[in-house]
XYZ file of N, CA and C in Angstrom:
444
model
N 32.032 216.930 118.108
C 32.278 216.053 116.977
C 31.186 216.303 115.928
N 31.603 216.612 114.680
C 30.607 216.833 113.641
C 30.119 215.503 113.070
N 29.164 215.569 112.180
C 28.548 214.349 111.663
C 29.511 213.492 110.844
N 30.364 214.146 110.057
C 31.331 213.372 109.276
C 32.307 212.635 110.182
N 32.735 213.284 111.254
C 33.640 212.625 112.198
C 32.946 211.459 112.889
N 31.680 211.654 113.262
C 30.922 210.574 113.897
C 30.732 209.414 112.932
N 30.408 209.717 111.683
C 30.247 208.668 110.674
C 31.555 207.923 110.478
N 32.653 208.671 110.449
C 33.968 208.054 110.291
C 34.243 207.074 111.432
N 33.939 207.475 112.644
C 34.134 206.592 113.798
C 33.285 205.325 113.676
N 32.015 205.481 113.283
C 31.133 204.322 113.149
C 31.605 203.384 112.047
N 32.039 203.946 110.925
C 32.537 203.090 109.839
C 33.823 202.379 110.238
N 34.686 203.055 110.988
C 35.917 202.407 111.458
C 35.582 201.240 112.391
N 34.615 201.455 113.288
C 34.176 200.367 114.158
C 33.584 199.223 113.341
N 32.839 199.573 112.297
C 32.238 198.554 111.432
C 33.303 197.740 110.709
N 34.358 198.415 110.241
C 35.466 197.705 109.592
C 36.048 196.681 110.560
N 36.288 197.100 111.787
C 36.881 196.204 112.780
C 35.969 195.017 113.070
N 34.674 195.263 113.195
C 33.721 194.178 113.454
C 33.673 193.219 112.268
N 33.617 193.775 111.065
C 33.580 192.919 109.870
C 34.847 192.086 109.741
N 35.979 192.667 110.103
C 37.235 191.890 110.078
C 37.188 190.758 111.094
N 36.671 191.057 112.293
C 36.588 190.044 113.353
C 35.758 188.847 112.926
N 34.670 189.097 112.224
C 33.775 187.999 111.842
C 34.085 187.446 110.447
N 35.100 188.001 109.790
C 35.520 187.491 108.486
C 34.615 187.878 107.333
N 33.915 188.986 107.460
C 32.973 189.445 106.433
C 33.687 190.450 105.524
N 34.415 189.926 104.529
C 35.254 190.771 103.672
C 34.437 191.743 102.831
N 33.264 191.338 102.381
C 32.391 192.229 101.615
C 32.088 193.470 102.461
N 31.753 193.261 103.723
C 31.464 194.368 104.637
C 32.682 195.223 104.907
N 33.850 194.597 105.033
C 35.096 195.355 105.218
C 35.286 196.298 104.044
N 35.150 195.766 102.827
C 35.359 196.573 101.623
C 34.336 197.710 101.529
N 33.080 197.405 101.823
C 32.037 198.432 101.740
C 32.283 199.550 102.760
N 32.660 199.193 103.969
C 32.929 200.205 104.997
C 34.186 201.008 104.677
N 35.204 200.350 104.125
C 36.402 201.082 103.706
C 36.079 202.066 102.585
N 35.163 201.690 101.695
C 34.716 202.640 100.664
C 34.133 203.894 101.301
N 33.258 203.690 102.269
C 32.620 204.847 102.921
C 33.662 205.679 103.662
N 34.600 205.016 104.345
C 35.674 205.760 105.018
C 36.475 206.565 104.005
N 36.785 205.964 102.867
C 37.516 206.668 101.821
C 36.746 207.845 101.271
N 35.445 207.657 101.082
C 34.609 208.754 100.578
C 34.551 209.906 101.576
N 34.482 209.587 102.850
C 34.492 210.621 103.890
C 35.841 211.339 103.895
N 36.921 210.588 103.740
C 38.252 211.201 103.691
C 38.388 212.125 102.486
N 37.833 211.724 101.345
C 37.845 212.588 100.162
C 37.097 213.882 100.472
N 35.926 213.756 101.081
C 35.121 214.935 101.437
C 35.876 215.885 102.360
N 36.639 215.320 103.292
C 37.384 216.128 104.263
C 38.730 216.600 103.728
N 39.096 216.169 102.517
C 40.368 216.581 101.931
C 41.564 215.799 102.435
N 41.328 214.654 103.057
C 42.417 213.808 103.545
C 42.793 212.819 102.441
N 43.455 213.328 101.410
C 43.683 212.542 100.201
C 44.561 211.319 100.419
N 45.587 211.428 101.249
C 46.481 210.280 101.470
C 45.731 209.128 102.138
N 44.962 209.432 103.179
C 44.211 208.357 103.837
C 43.091 207.850 102.932
N 42.489 208.731 102.141
C 41.446 208.298 101.205
C 42.007 207.307 100.200
N 43.165 207.618 99.654
C 43.777 206.723 98.673
C 44.077 205.355 99.294
N 44.622 205.357 100.507
C 44.939 204.098 101.180
C 43.662 203.298 101.447
N 42.625 203.952 101.964
C 41.378 203.264 102.290
C 40.707 202.710 101.037
N 40.688 203.510 99.979
C 40.006 203.081 98.757
C 40.770 201.967 98.042
N 42.088 202.028 98.070
C 42.868 200.937 97.479
C 42.680 199.638 98.259
N 42.644 199.748 99.587
C 42.394 198.561 100.406
C 40.982 198.026 100.168
N 40.021 198.938 100.017
C 38.644 198.523 99.725
C 38.579 197.787 98.394
N 39.253 198.319 97.383
C 39.260 197.685 96.067
C 39.890 196.296 96.139
N 41.035 196.198 96.777
C 41.736 194.920 96.912
C 40.866 193.909 97.667
N 40.268 194.336 98.756
C 39.433 193.447 99.565
C 38.194 193.005 98.787
N 37.582 193.932 98.065
C 36.390 193.599 97.281
C 36.715 192.578 96.198
N 37.836 192.746 95.540
C 38.229 191.798 94.495
C 38.511 190.429 95.108
N 39.203 190.395 96.237
C 39.481 189.123 96.908
C 38.190 188.430 97.329
N 37.187 189.211 97.708
C 35.899 188.658 98.149
C 34.947 188.407 96.982
N 35.406 188.717 95.776
C 34.588 188.602 94.561
C 33.322 189.450 94.661
N 33.464 190.603 95.256
C 32.359 191.548 95.423
C 32.493 192.642 94.363
N 32.102 192.301 93.135
C 32.293 193.231 92.021
C 31.568 194.547 92.215
N 30.351 194.510 92.737
C 29.614 195.760 92.902
C 30.325 196.688 93.887
N 30.919 196.126 94.909
C 31.667 196.926 95.883
C 32.944 197.455 95.241
N 33.598 196.637 94.426
C 34.812 197.070 93.732
C 34.502 198.213 92.766
N 33.355 198.159 92.111
C 32.963 199.248 91.204
C 32.733 200.543 91.974
N 32.166 200.428 93.166
C 31.992 201.605 94.020
C 33.357 202.166 94.410
N 34.319 201.289 94.687
C 35.683 201.727 94.989
C 36.259 202.498 93.810
N 36.019 202.004 92.617
C 36.543 202.644 91.418
C 35.965 204.052 91.240
N 34.681 204.215 91.499
C 34.069 205.539 91.389
C 34.622 206.473 92.469
N 34.814 205.956 93.661
C 35.391 206.778 94.736
C 36.830 207.171 94.401
N 37.591 206.249 93.826
C 38.946 206.585 93.383
C 38.899 207.638 92.276
N 37.925 207.534 91.393
C 37.762 208.537 90.336
C 37.493 209.915 90.941
N 36.692 209.973 91.994
C 36.426 211.252 92.679
C 37.705 211.828 93.271
N 38.502 210.967 93.866
C 39.772 211.401 94.434
C 40.703 211.914 93.339
N 40.776 211.196 92.247
C 41.625 211.599 91.122
C 41.167 212.939 90.559
N 39.862 213.136 90.485
C 39.327 214.413 89.995
C 39.740 215.559 90.912
N 39.721 215.320 92.212
C 40.136 216.361 93.163
C 41.634 216.637 93.076
N 42.380 215.672 92.544
C 43.823 215.841 92.356
C 44.145 216.367 90.958
N 43.172 217.018 90.334
C 43.351 217.684 89.033
C 43.757 216.744 87.908
N 43.130 215.582 87.866
C 43.306 214.655 86.752
C 41.924 214.280 86.212
N 41.186 215.274 85.703
C 39.797 215.013 85.320
C 39.631 213.978 84.202
N 40.537 213.930 83.236
C 40.385 212.965 82.145
C 40.502 211.530 82.661
N 41.455 211.287 83.542
C 41.613 209.954 84.119
C 40.396 209.595 84.980
N 39.881 210.572 85.709
C 38.682 210.346 86.519
C 37.493 209.976 85.630
N 37.380 210.623 84.486
C 36.304 210.298 83.536
C 36.455 208.856 83.056
N 37.662 208.453 82.756
C 37.900 207.081 82.300
C 37.436 206.073 83.353
N 37.858 206.270 84.593
C 37.488 205.338 85.668
C 35.979 205.310 85.881
N 35.369 206.492 85.925
C 33.919 206.563 86.134
C 33.167 205.897 84.981
N 33.677 206.055 83.773
C 33.041 205.434 82.612
C 33.118 203.919 82.683
N 34.249 203.392 83.118
C 34.383 201.938 83.290
C 33.310 201.440 84.253
N 33.171 202.109 85.385
C 32.186 201.688 86.390
C 30.760 201.848 85.874
N 30.503 202.948 85.205
C 29.156 203.236 84.707
C 28.693 202.175 83.710
N 29.596 201.695 82.888
C 29.231 200.764 81.816
C 29.337 199.296 82.197
N 29.770 199.013 83.415
C 29.916 197.612 83.834
C 28.552 197.039 84.226
N 28.307 195.801 83.817
C 27.014 195.165 84.091
C 26.724 194.983 85.574
N 27.758 194.868 86.394
C 27.560 194.641 87.832
C 27.385 195.940 88.616
N 27.399 197.066 87.939
C 27.238 198.353 88.620
C 25.809 198.485 89.148
N 25.682 198.725 90.447
C 24.343 198.869 91.019
C 23.833 200.295 90.825
N 22.604 200.537 91.217
C 21.975 201.835 90.995
C 22.714 202.989 91.644
N 23.152 202.816 92.875
C 23.832 203.901 93.572
C 25.187 204.197 92.937
N 25.922 203.171 92.574
C 27.217 203.368 91.929
C 27.029 204.038 90.572
N 26.021 203.606 89.840
C 25.696 204.205 88.553
C 25.396 205.701 88.734
N 24.572 206.016 89.732
C 24.236 207.410 90.018
C 25.478 208.230 90.367
N 26.340 207.698 91.238
C 27.549 208.419 91.641
C 28.487 208.636 90.456
N 28.603 207.634 89.594
C 29.453 207.769 88.409
C 28.888 208.827 87.460
N 27.583 208.809 87.237
C 26.958 209.823 86.372
C 27.136 211.224 86.946
N 26.927 211.358 88.234
C 27.073 212.660 88.885
C 28.501 213.179 88.746
N 29.476 212.291 88.935
C 30.872 212.685 88.784
C 31.158 213.093 87.340
N 30.690 212.299 86.392
C 30.908 212.640 84.985
C 30.295 213.997 84.639
N 29.103 214.250 85.131
C 28.464 215.550 84.880
C 29.280 216.693 85.463
N 29.826 216.498 86.654
C 30.612 217.570 87.281
C 31.936 217.792 86.547
N 32.458 216.754 85.920
C 33.746 216.869 85.229
C 33.620 217.502 83.843
N 32.409 217.595 83.322
C 32.221 218.223 82.020
C 32.685 219.679 82.017
N 32.572 220.340 83.157
C 33.000 221.737 83.249
C 34.526 221.874 83.268
N 35.222 220.799 83.575
C 36.676 220.859 83.682
C 37.396 220.450 82.399
N 36.659 219.883 81.457
C 37.267 219.403 80.217
C 36.548 220.005 79.016
N 37.285 220.173 77.944
C 36.642 220.598 76.701
C 35.761 219.448 76.223
N 34.767 219.731 75.392
C 33.924 218.640 74.879
C 34.734 217.556 74.166
N 35.775 217.955 73.448
C 36.609 216.987 72.740
C 37.368 216.095 73.725
N 37.948 216.718 74.765
C 38.686 215.949 75.767
C 37.756 215.031 76.557
N 36.557 215.514 76.841
C 35.570 214.700 77.558
C 35.190 213.481 76.716
N 34.892 213.699 75.456
C 34.523 212.596 74.568
C 35.658 211.576 74.444
N 36.880 212.074 74.314
C 38.036 211.181 74.193
C 38.211 210.344 75.464
N 38.054 210.971 76.625
C 38.194 210.247 77.898
C 37.090 209.203 78.060
N 35.865 209.549 77.673
C 34.758 208.585 77.739
C 35.043 207.410 76.811
N 35.524 207.694 75.615
C 35.831 206.616 74.665
C 36.927 205.707 75.199
N 37.955 206.308 75.805
C 39.011 205.478 76.401
C 38.436 204.606 77.514
N 37.587 205.203 78.346
C 36.969 204.449 79.438
C 36.108 203.299 78.946
N 35.498 203.471 77.789
C 34.662 202.406 77.222
C 35.484 201.243 76.689
N 36.771 201.471 76.440
C 37.614 200.399 75.908
C 38.434 199.691 76.990
N 38.447 200.242 78.196
C 39.236 199.661 79.286
C 38.471 198.494 79.892
N 39.157 197.393 80.072
C 38.573 196.230 80.748
C 38.679 196.438 82.252
N 37.574 196.243 82.948
C 37.525 196.424 84.395
C 38.598 195.597 85.101
N 38.700 194.335 84.734
C 39.656 193.436 85.396
C 41.092 193.915 85.211
N 41.424 194.353 84.019
C 42.777 194.850 83.755
C 43.065 196.117 84.565
N 42.095 197.021 84.598
C 42.261 198.261 85.354
C 42.457 197.963 86.834
N 41.644 197.084 87.378
C 41.744 196.726 88.791
C 43.111 196.117 89.092
N 43.565 195.223 88.219
C 44.882 194.615 88.427
C 45.982 195.671 88.417
N 45.895 196.644 87.521
C 46.877 197.734 87.480
C 46.840 198.552 88.767
N 45.634 198.891 89.217
C 45.499 199.696 90.427
C 46.021 198.965 91.661
N 45.701 197.688 91.760
C 46.162 196.907 92.898
C 47.690 196.775 92.876
N 48.248 196.524 91.706
C 49.704 196.406 91.573
C 50.394 197.723 91.939
N 49.816 198.830 91.495
C 50.416 200.144 91.760
C 50.349 200.519 93.237
N 49.337 200.014 93.949
C 49.193 200.383 95.366
C 49.927 199.446 96.306
N 50.467 198.359 95.783
C 51.153 197.385 96.648
C 52.565 197.794 96.960
């Protein structure tokens, strides 16, 4: 068993424990990590399911910082699915939100930097501008509705 598989097993166990004790913030955070591991392994369908569930759970638990992390992870998945402009928009929303913590901010910046090579400067600027005008709450509601 490699390290990613071991981490996946531990996070899955953590999700189950957090569900048992009713710790929704922990459920959402662990689902984010599971989704990120799935993205790394190329398991896009399971990543999308895990990250959407993480986003929904985080919003229900009023865990905005966790929901922002979900949004950045979804942006990474979208980027891997050859939709770099949409990924830039999502990452920009998370990057500019006041509740974004240091790690989420770093991950969003790193993703944006990596996406610069995939878009022309004009397309990158346009996507960033669109992301700056999107309301986090509206975007989350759209994503949750689309995944239901």
